[in-house]
Coordinates of C-alpha atoms in Angstrom, one line a residue:
D1 CA 126.4 73.9 144.4
E2 CA 127.9 73.5 140.5
R3 CA 127.9 77.4 140.2
L4 CA 130.5 77.0 144.1
E5 CA 132.3 74.3 142.3
R6 CA 132.7 76.7 138.9
E7 CA 133.2 79.5 140.5
E8 CA 130.6 81.8 139.6
P9 CA 129.4 85.1 140.5
L10 CA 126.1 84.3 143.1
V11 CA 122.7 85.6 142.4
H12 CA 120.2 86.6 145.6
P13 CA 117.0 87.5 144.5
L14 CA 115.4 87.4 148.0
A15 CA 116.3 91.4 148.1
T16 CA 113.6 94.3 149.0
S17 CA 114.4 97.3 147.1
P18 CA 112.5 97.5 143.5
T19 CA 115.6 99.8 141.5
T20 CA 118.6 98.9 143.8
L21 CA 119.4 97.0 146.8
S22 CA 118.2 98.9 150.3
S23 CA 121.6 99.0 152.3
Q24 CA 119.3 96.5 155.2
A25 CA 118.9 94.0 152.0
R26 CA 122.8 94.4 150.8
K27 CA 124.0 93.4 154.2
R28 CA 121.9 90.3 153.9
T29 CA 123.2 89.6 150.2
M30 CA 126.9 90.2 151.2
G31 CA 126.2 88.5 154.4
L32 CA 125.1 85.5 152.2
L33 CA 127.4 85.8 149.7
R34 CA 130.6 86.2 152.7
W35 CA 128.7 82.5 154.3
Q36 CA 129.1 80.6 151.2
E37 CA 132.6 81.8 150.0
E38 CA 133.8 80.9 153.4
L39 CA 132.3 77.2 153.0
L40 CA 133.6 77.2 149.6
R41 CA 137.1 78.2 151.0
R42 CA 136.6 75.4 153.7
S43 CA 135.9 72.9 151.3
R44 CA 138.8 73.4 149.6
G45 CA 141.2 73.9 152.3
G46 CA 141.6 77.4 152.4
A47 CA 141.5 78.7 149.3
S48 CA 139.5 82.0 149.2
T49 CA 137.1 83.4 146.1
S50 CA 137.1 86.8 147.2
A51 CA 137.7 87.8 143.7
S52 CA 134.7 86.2 142.5
L53 CA 132.4 88.9 144.7
S54 CA 132.7 91.8 142.2
A55 CA 130.2 94.4 141.7
S56 CA 129.0 92.7 138.8
S57 CA 127.0 89.8 141.3
L58 CA 125.4 93.1 142.9
A59 CA 124.2 93.7 139.7
S60 CA 122.5 90.8 138.5
T61 CA 121.0 90.3 141.9
D62 CA 119.5 94.0 141.4
A63 CA 118.5 92.8 137.5
V64 CA 116.9 89.3 138.7
F65 CA 115.2 91.3 141.9
C66 CA 113.8 94.3 139.5
E67 CA 112.6 92.0 137.5
L68 CA 110.4 89.6 139.5
M69 CA 109.2 92.7 141.4
E70 CA 108.0 94.3 138.1
S71 CA 106.0 90.7 137.1
S72 CA 104.2 91.3 140.6
R73 CA 103.3 94.5 140.3
L74 CA 101.7 94.1 136.7
K75 CA 99.9 91.2 138.4
D76 CA 98.4 93.3 140.8
E77 CA 97.4 96.0 139.0
S78 CA 95.9 93.5 136.7
R79 CA 93.4 92.5 139.3
H80 CA 92.5 96.0 140.4
A81 CA 93.1 99.1 139.2
S82 CA 93.7 100.6 142.9
F83 CA 97.3 98.9 143.0
R84 CA 98.2 101.5 140.6
V85 CA 98.4 104.5 143.2
I86 CA 97.6 102.3 146.5
P87 CA 100.8 99.6 148.2
R88 CA 99.8 96.4 148.9
F89 CA 100.6 96.4 152.7
C90 CA 98.5 92.9 153.8
V91 CA 98.7 89.6 151.5
G92 CA 96.0 87.4 153.4
P93 CA 96.4 83.5 153.7
G94 CA 95.8 81.5 150.5
R95 CA 92.8 79.1 150.0
T96 CA 94.7 76.2 150.7
K97 CA 94.1 74.4 153.7
R98 CA 96.3 75.1 157.1
L99 CA 98.9 72.5 157.6
S100 CA 97.2 71.3 161.2
T101 CA 94.1 70.5 159.2
L102 CA 96.2 68.6 156.7
L103 CA 98.0 66.6 159.4
R104 CA 95.0 66.4 161.0
T105 CA 92.8 65.0 158.5
A106 CA 95.6 62.6 157.2
A107 CA 96.0 61.0 161.0
E108 CA 92.3 60.2 161.4
R109 CA 92.3 58.7 158.3
R110 CA 95.3 56.3 159.3
C111 CA 93.5 55.9 162.6
E112 CA 89.9 55.0 161.3
V113 CA 88.8 51.7 162.3
P114 CA 86.7 49.6 159.7
V115 CA 83.3 49.6 160.7
L116 CA 80.5 47.0 159.4
S117 CA 78.0 47.8 156.4
W118 CA 74.4 48.5 156.9
E119 CA 74.0 44.8 155.0
E120 CA 76.9 43.2 156.8
L121 CA 75.0 44.6 160.6
E122 CA 71.5 43.2 159.2
G123 CA 72.8 39.6 158.6
L124 CA 74.6 39.3 161.8
R125 CA 71.1 40.6 163.8
V126 CA 69.7 38.0 162.1
E127 CA 71.8 35.2 162.7
L128 CA 72.1 36.3 166.7
L129 CA 68.4 36.8 167.0
S130 CA 67.8 33.5 165.3
L131 CA 69.6 31.3 168.0
E132 CA 68.2 29.2 170.5
D133 CA 67.4 31.0 173.3
N134 CA 68.5 34.1 172.0
D135 CA 71.8 33.1 174.2
V136 CA 75.3 33.4 172.9
S137 CA 78.1 31.1 174.0
Y138 CA 81.7 32.4 174.0
E139 CA 81.7 29.0 171.2
T140 CA 79.4 30.2 169.2
L141 CA 80.9 33.3 169.2
C142 CA 84.1 32.2 167.9
R143 CA 81.9 30.2 165.3
C144 CA 80.1 33.0 164.4
R145 CA 83.2 35.3 163.9
A146 CA 84.9 32.4 162.1
Q147 CA 82.1 32.1 159.2
R148 CA 83.5 36.0 158.2
R149 CA 87.1 35.8 157.7
R150 CA 86.7 38.1 154.4
R151 CA 86.2 40.8 157.1
R152 CA 88.1 39.9 159.8
D153 CA 89.6 43.3 160.6
V154 CA 85.9 44.7 161.1
F155 CA 84.4 41.5 163.1
G156 CA 87.4 41.1 165.0
S157 CA 87.4 43.6 167.0
Q158 CA 83.0 43.7 167.3
L159 CA 83.0 39.9 168.1
S160 CA 86.1 39.6 169.9
A161 CA 86.9 38.4 173.6
R162 CA 86.8 41.4 175.4
R163 CA 83.8 42.6 173.7
F164 CA 81.9 39.4 175.5
L165 CA 83.5 39.7 178.6
E166 CA 81.7 43.0 179.2
L167 CA 78.3 41.6 178.6
P168 CA 76.4 40.3 181.5
R169 CA 76.5 36.2 181.6
D170 CA 74.1 33.7 183.1
A171 CA 75.4 30.9 185.1
S172 CA 76.4 29.3 182.2
G173 CA 78.2 32.0 181.0
R174 CA 76.4 32.9 177.4
A175 CA 75.0 36.2 177.3
S176 CA 72.1 37.6 175.6
A177 CA 72.4 37.5 171.8
R178 CA 70.1 40.6 171.8
D179 CA 72.7 42.8 174.4
L180 CA 75.6 41.7 171.9
Y181 CA 73.3 43.0 168.8
H182 CA 72.7 46.2 170.4
R183 CA 76.7 46.7 171.8
V184 CA 77.6 46.1 168.1
D185 CA 75.0 48.0 166.1
R186 CA 75.7 51.2 168.8
T187 CA 79.5 51.2 168.4
T188 CA 79.0 50.6 164.3
C189 CA 76.9 53.9 164.4
A190 CA 79.4 55.9 166.6
A191 CA 82.0 55.1 164.6
K192 CA 80.2 56.0 161.3
T193 CA 78.9 59.1 162.6
R194 CA 82.2 60.5 164.1
A195 CA 84.0 59.4 160.7
A196 CA 80.8 61.7 158.9
L197 CA 80.9 64.4 161.3
R198 CA 84.9 65.0 161.3
K199 CA 84.7 65.9 157.9
Y200 CA 82.5 68.6 158.7
A201 CA 84.9 70.3 161.3
N202 CA 85.5 73.3 160.9
P203 CA 89.6 75.1 160.5
A204 CA 87.8 78.5 162.1
T205 CA 87.0 76.0 165.8
E206 CA 90.8 74.3 165.8
R207 CA 91.6 76.1 168.8
A208 CA 88.7 75.3 170.6
A209 CA 89.6 71.5 169.4
S210 CA 92.9 71.7 170.9
S211 CA 91.7 72.6 174.0
S212 CA 88.8 70.3 174.1
G213 CA 90.9 67.3 172.9
G214 CA 89.3 66.5 169.8
A215 CA 87.7 67.9 166.3
T216 CA 84.6 70.1 167.0
L217 CA 81.5 71.6 165.5
R218 CA 79.8 74.4 165.6
E219 CA 76.0 74.7 164.7
A220 CA 76.4 75.7 161.2
D221 CA 78.5 72.6 161.0
L222 CA 76.5 70.4 162.3
E223 CA 73.6 71.9 159.8
R224 CA 75.3 71.6 156.8
Y225 CA 75.5 67.7 158.0
V226 CA 71.9 67.3 158.6
Y227 CA 71.4 68.9 154.9
D228 CA 73.4 66.4 153.5
L229 CA 71.6 63.6 155.3
I230 CA 68.1 64.8 154.2
P231 CA 68.0 63.3 150.3
D232 CA 69.0 59.6 152.0
M233 CA 66.3 60.0 154.6
P234 CA 63.1 59.3 152.2
A235 CA 60.5 60.9 154.8
A236 CA 62.5 64.1 155.5
F237 CA 63.2 64.6 151.5
R238 CA 59.6 64.7 150.6
M239 CA 58.8 67.7 152.6
D240 CA 58.4 71.0 151.3
E241 CA 62.0 72.4 150.3
N242 CA 60.9 75.9 152.0
F243 CA 60.4 74.1 155.0
Q244 CA 63.6 72.2 155.2
P245 CA 65.9 74.9 156.9
F246 CA 63.3 74.4 159.8
Y247 CA 63.6 71.2 160.1
V248 CA 67.3 71.1 159.9
F249 CA 66.9 73.7 162.8
T250 CA 65.1 71.6 164.6
A251 CA 67.2 68.8 164.3
V252 CA 70.5 70.5 165.0
R253 CA 68.8 72.1 168.1
R254 CA 69.0 68.7 169.6
F255 CA 72.5 68.8 169.2
M256 CA 73.3 71.5 170.6
F257 CA 71.2 71.4 173.7
F258 CA 72.3 68.0 175.4
L259 CA 76.0 68.3 174.2
D260 CA 76.4 72.5 175.2
P261 CA 74.5 73.2 177.8
R262 CA 77.2 75.3 179.2
R263 CA 76.5 77.5 175.6
R264 CA 79.7 77.5 174.4
G265 CA 78.9 77.2 170.7
Y266 CA 80.5 74.2 169.8
V267 CA 80.5 70.2 170.2
R268 CA 82.9 67.8 170.0
A269 CA 82.4 65.3 167.5
D270 CA 83.3 62.2 168.9
D271 CA 80.8 63.1 171.8
A272 CA 78.3 63.9 169.1
A273 CA 78.9 60.4 167.4
A274 CA 78.6 58.7 170.6
S275 CA 75.1 60.3 172.1
Q276 CA 72.0 59.4 171.9
V277 CA 71.2 62.0 169.6
A278 CA 73.0 60.7 166.8
L279 CA 71.7 57.5 167.5
D280 CA 68.2 58.4 167.4
L281 CA 69.1 60.2 164.3
L282 CA 70.7 57.3 162.8
E283 CA 67.8 55.0 163.5
I284 CA 65.4 56.9 161.5
F285 CA 68.1 56.9 159.0
A286 CA 68.6 53.6 158.5
A287 CA 64.6 52.4 158.8
E288 CA 63.9 54.6 156.0
N289 CA 66.7 53.3 153.8
G290 CA 66.0 49.6 154.8
G291 CA 69.4 49.1 157.1
G292 CA 68.0 48.8 160.4
P293 CA 64.4 48.1 162.5
L294 CA 61.5 50.3 161.8
V295 CA 61.6 53.0 164.7
K296 CA 58.2 52.1 167.0
N297 CA 58.2 55.6 168.8
S298 CA 56.3 57.8 165.7
S299 CA 57.2 60.5 168.6
S300 CA 60.7 61.2 168.1
W301 CA 62.3 64.7 167.3
F302 CA 63.7 63.5 164.0
F303 CA 60.6 62.5 162.8
P304 CA 59.3 65.3 160.1
E305 CA 56.1 65.4 161.9
T306 CA 57.4 66.3 164.9
A307 CA 59.3 69.4 163.3
K308 CA 56.2 70.7 161.5
R309 CA 54.1 70.2 164.9
V310 CA 56.8 72.3 166.8
Y311 CA 56.9 74.6 163.5
G312 CA 53.1 75.2 163.6
D313 CA 53.0 75.7 167.4
Y314 CA 55.4 78.5 166.9
L315 CA 53.7 80.1 164.3
E316 CA 50.0 80.0 166.2
L317 CA 52.0 81.8 168.9
D318 CA 53.4 84.2 166.0
V319 CA 50.3 86.6 166.4
D320 CA 51.5 89.4 164.6
H321 CA 53.2 87.0 162.0
N322 CA 56.7 88.7 161.6
G323 CA 58.5 85.9 162.5
M324 CA 59.4 86.2 165.8
L325 CA 57.5 86.1 169.9
S326 CA 57.0 88.9 172.1
K327 CA 56.8 88.3 175.9
S328 CA 52.4 88.7 175.2
E329 CA 52.7 86.0 172.9
F330 CA 55.4 83.6 174.3
L331 CA 53.2 83.8 177.7
A332 CA 50.5 81.7 175.8
F333 CA 53.1 78.8 175.2
R334 CA 51.2 75.6 176.0
G335 CA 54.2 73.1 176.2
P336 CA 54.7 69.2 174.6
R337 CA 51.7 68.3 176.5
G338 CA 49.1 71.2 175.7
D339 CA 48.3 72.5 179.1
T340 CA 51.5 74.3 180.6
R341 CA 50.3 78.0 181.5
L342 CA 53.6 80.1 182.4
T343 CA 53.9 82.8 184.7
R344 CA 54.8 86.2 184.0
A345 CA 57.7 86.1 186.0
F346 CA 59.6 83.3 184.1
V347 CA 58.6 84.5 180.8
D348 CA 60.3 88.2 182.0
R349 CA 63.2 85.9 183.3
V350 CA 63.5 84.2 180.0
F351 CA 63.4 87.2 178.1
A352 CA 66.1 88.6 180.7
E353 CA 68.6 85.7 180.0
I354 CA 68.3 84.6 176.5
I355 CA 69.3 86.5 173.1
T356 CA 66.8 88.5 172.0
Y357 CA 66.5 90.8 168.8
P358 CA 64.7 94.1 168.7
A359 CA 61.8 94.4 167.0
V360 CA 58.7 97.4 166.8
D361 CA 55.0 96.3 168.2
P362 CA 52.4 97.6 165.6
Q363 CA 49.9 98.3 168.3
T364 CA 52.1 100.4 170.3
G365 CA 54.8 101.7 168.2
R366 CA 57.5 100.5 170.8
V367 CA 60.3 98.5 170.1
E368 CA 60.7 95.2 172.4
A369 CA 62.6 92.1 172.7
E370 CA 61.4 89.5 171.0
M371 CA 63.2 85.6 170.6
D372 CA 63.2 83.7 167.5
F373 CA 62.6 79.9 166.8
K374 CA 65.7 78.8 167.7
T375 CA 65.7 80.5 171.1
Y376 CA 62.0 78.8 171.1
L377 CA 63.4 75.3 170.2
D378 CA 65.1 75.2 173.4
V379 CA 62.4 76.0 175.7
V380 CA 60.7 73.5 173.9
L381 CA 63.1 70.8 174.5
A382 CA 63.5 71.9 178.3
F383 CA 60.1 71.5 179.1
D384 CA 59.8 68.2 176.8
N385 CA 62.5 67.1 179.1
V386 CA 62.7 68.5 182.1
D387 CA 63.5 65.3 184.2
Q388 CA 67.2 65.1 182.6
P389 CA 70.2 67.4 183.2
Q390 CA 70.6 69.5 180.6
A391 CA 66.8 70.8 181.0
L392 CA 67.9 71.5 184.8
S393 CA 71.3 73.3 183.8
Y394 CA 68.8 75.4 181.6
F395 CA 66.1 76.3 184.1
W396 CA 68.7 76.8 186.7
R397 CA 70.1 79.8 184.8
L398 CA 66.7 81.4 184.7
L399 CA 65.7 80.5 188.6
D400 CA 68.7 81.8 189.9
V401 CA 67.9 85.6 189.8
Q402 CA 70.6 87.0 192.5
K403 CA 73.0 85.1 190.3
A404 CA 74.2 83.7 193.9
G405 CA 74.5 80.0 192.6
A406 CA 72.1 79.2 194.9
L407 CA 67.8 79.2 195.6
E408 CA 67.1 81.1 199.1
P409 CA 63.3 81.6 200.2
F410 CA 63.7 85.2 198.2
A411 CA 63.7 83.4 195.0
I412 CA 61.4 80.9 195.3
N413 CA 58.9 83.8 196.8
F414 CA 59.8 85.8 193.8
F415 CA 58.5 83.0 191.0
F416 CA 55.3 81.9 193.2
R417 CA 53.8 85.1 193.9
D418 CA 52.6 85.0 190.5
V419 CA 51.5 81.5 190.7
T420 CA 49.8 82.7 193.3
A421 CA 47.8 85.8 191.8
R422 CA 46.9 83.2 189.0
L423 CA 45.6 80.6 191.1
K424 CA 43.2 83.4 192.6
E425 CA 42.2 85.0 189.4
E426 CA 40.7 81.1 188.5
G427 CA 39.2 80.5 191.9
F428 CA 41.4 78.5 194.0
E429 CA 42.7 78.8 196.8
P430 CA 46.3 79.7 197.0
P431 CA 48.3 77.6 199.9
S432 CA 50.9 79.9 201.9
T433 CA 54.1 80.6 200.2
D434 CA 56.0 79.8 203.3
D435 CA 54.4 76.6 203.4
V436 CA 55.4 75.9 199.8
V437 CA 59.0 77.1 200.7
D438 CA 59.3 74.4 203.7
E439 CA 57.8 71.5 201.2
I440 CA 60.0 72.2 198.6
F441 CA 62.9 72.2 201.2
D442 CA 61.5 68.8 202.7
M443 CA 61.5 67.5 199.0
V444 CA 64.9 68.5 198.1
K445 CA 66.7 67.8 201.4
P446 CA 69.5 70.7 200.7
S447 CA 73.2 70.2 202.4
N448 CA 72.8 73.9 203.5
P449 CA 68.9 73.8 205.3
T450 CA 68.5 78.1 204.9
R451 CA 69.8 77.5 200.4
L452 CA 69.4 75.0 197.6
T453 CA 72.5 74.8 195.0
F454 CA 72.4 73.2 191.5
D455 CA 73.9 69.5 193.2
D456 CA 71.3 69.6 195.2
L457 CA 68.3 69.8 193.2
L458 CA 70.4 67.3 191.0
R459 CA 71.1 64.5 193.7
C460 CA 67.4 64.8 194.9
K461 CA 65.9 63.5 191.8
Q462 CA 62.4 65.7 192.4
A463 CA 64.5 69.1 190.3
H464 CA 61.7 68.6 187.7
T465 CA 58.4 68.8 190.0
V466 CA 60.5 71.7 192.0
I467 CA 60.8 73.9 188.8
L468 CA 57.1 73.3 187.4
M469 CA 55.9 74.0 190.3
L470 CA 57.6 77.4 190.3
V471 CA 57.1 78.4 186.7
D472 CA 54.0 76.6 185.5
V473 CA 50.8 77.0 187.0
Q474 CA 49.3 73.5 186.0
G475 CA 52.3 71.9 187.1
F476 CA 51.6 73.2 190.4
L477 CA 48.2 72.0 190.2
A478 CA 49.0 68.7 189.0
Y479 CA 51.5 68.3 192.0
D480 CA 49.0 69.8 194.5
N481 CA 45.9 67.1 193.7
R482 CA 49.0 64.2 193.0
E483 CA 47.2 61.8 195.8
H484 CA 43.9 62.6 193.9
L485 CA 45.3 61.9 190.6
I486 CA 47.2 58.6 192.2
Q487 CA 43.8 57.4 193.5
G488 CA 41.9 58.4 190.7
P489 CA 38.2 59.3 190.5
D490 CA 36.1 57.5 192.9
N491 CA 33.5 54.6 190.7
D492 CA 30.0 54.8 191.7
D493 CA 29.9 51.0 190.8
D494 CA 31.8 50.5 193.2
F495 CA 29.1 50.7 196.1

């Protein structure tokens, strides 16, 4: 230090007293000065500089610190007059990003893998699908890779020998060109989506990210991601601006339903990017921008028409037009096929498990629990994908009345008695409840013959049939008349 070389008094501006140094601050200052004195003494071979530690050094320190404190006080008072009489107890974090967030962003940028553009992907598709017999040998793969030397960093990984050996091959060692393109297409879409989703990761989820191994996204983060996609999706951008939020809710709810079945409130960005849900969304995005093949399935969940249909059904159920559904209104739910007839026991279980909101019944004046649109979307997704494990997990929370982790004959009887009552009202002769219980156990074949577990239902491949038998009157009738439905109606022309 140049001041030490010139033996000038040292100034310490970090004391804590506004007028004169407190005893604690004076001790810290004296300790620092003694340490610097000892350091200077050792560097000069034992010469002491205690003479430099005079009273003038401490007075100079007090003056500098008082100047800094006065400047800080005036700055606070200029922000708000209350600082003149109320001391400032806490200084919150600034608006700058946390160091961990900056480090993670920098690391992700270094680890980013170059990906193909939509134009390059379309050119590869045309070339591969134009090959004779739509088969690709390893020599053809090497020739295709050599023609793209300008983007060797991208095509080297996408058209590598490892990628080729992962594909099924015929006796001649050739792979299907369509399979190769689909593998490259899916990898490219996942890489693009992963890079885009990580930009929306919220610092508030960093603790969850550290435990789950990657950047995580809350539902609000995914909503911002879909909102930013709308201007580049002509069909969604042409929608009424007032309906766009409901389209975003509908799209994002599918991510949360399939990727967060445990209802933790967040999903991993890597899982979302590699999921079939993100691929379905990107197929529509690429098709509308001329960067991919047209999607033939117009009933895709991410089409604006699907969101309008689902929201239209919700508005039809909302008889009192308060924006939410009561139990009586939800009881008229007709499902994706339009023929669902829910039982009252199942509706009661839905409202017992989900998050509801209080609302006043205009007819009775009583406060009742009602569901909002996002909760309604979960029910629609569950019935629309009743054969999927995520839907089975959703229904299991509702069917497990006793929270025992298993379904016993009591739980089956609890739900089926409402099905029996509805069948009698419609003039049908319902079967015995004991017979239905035995038939369900015969279908599932549980490891424990007295109870059904979640794993038993997942393993038996008949979980969707069991669920619909217990919660949907039409689902039970479809099962009970399955033989007649398979054979079809009698045709008099055959006789």
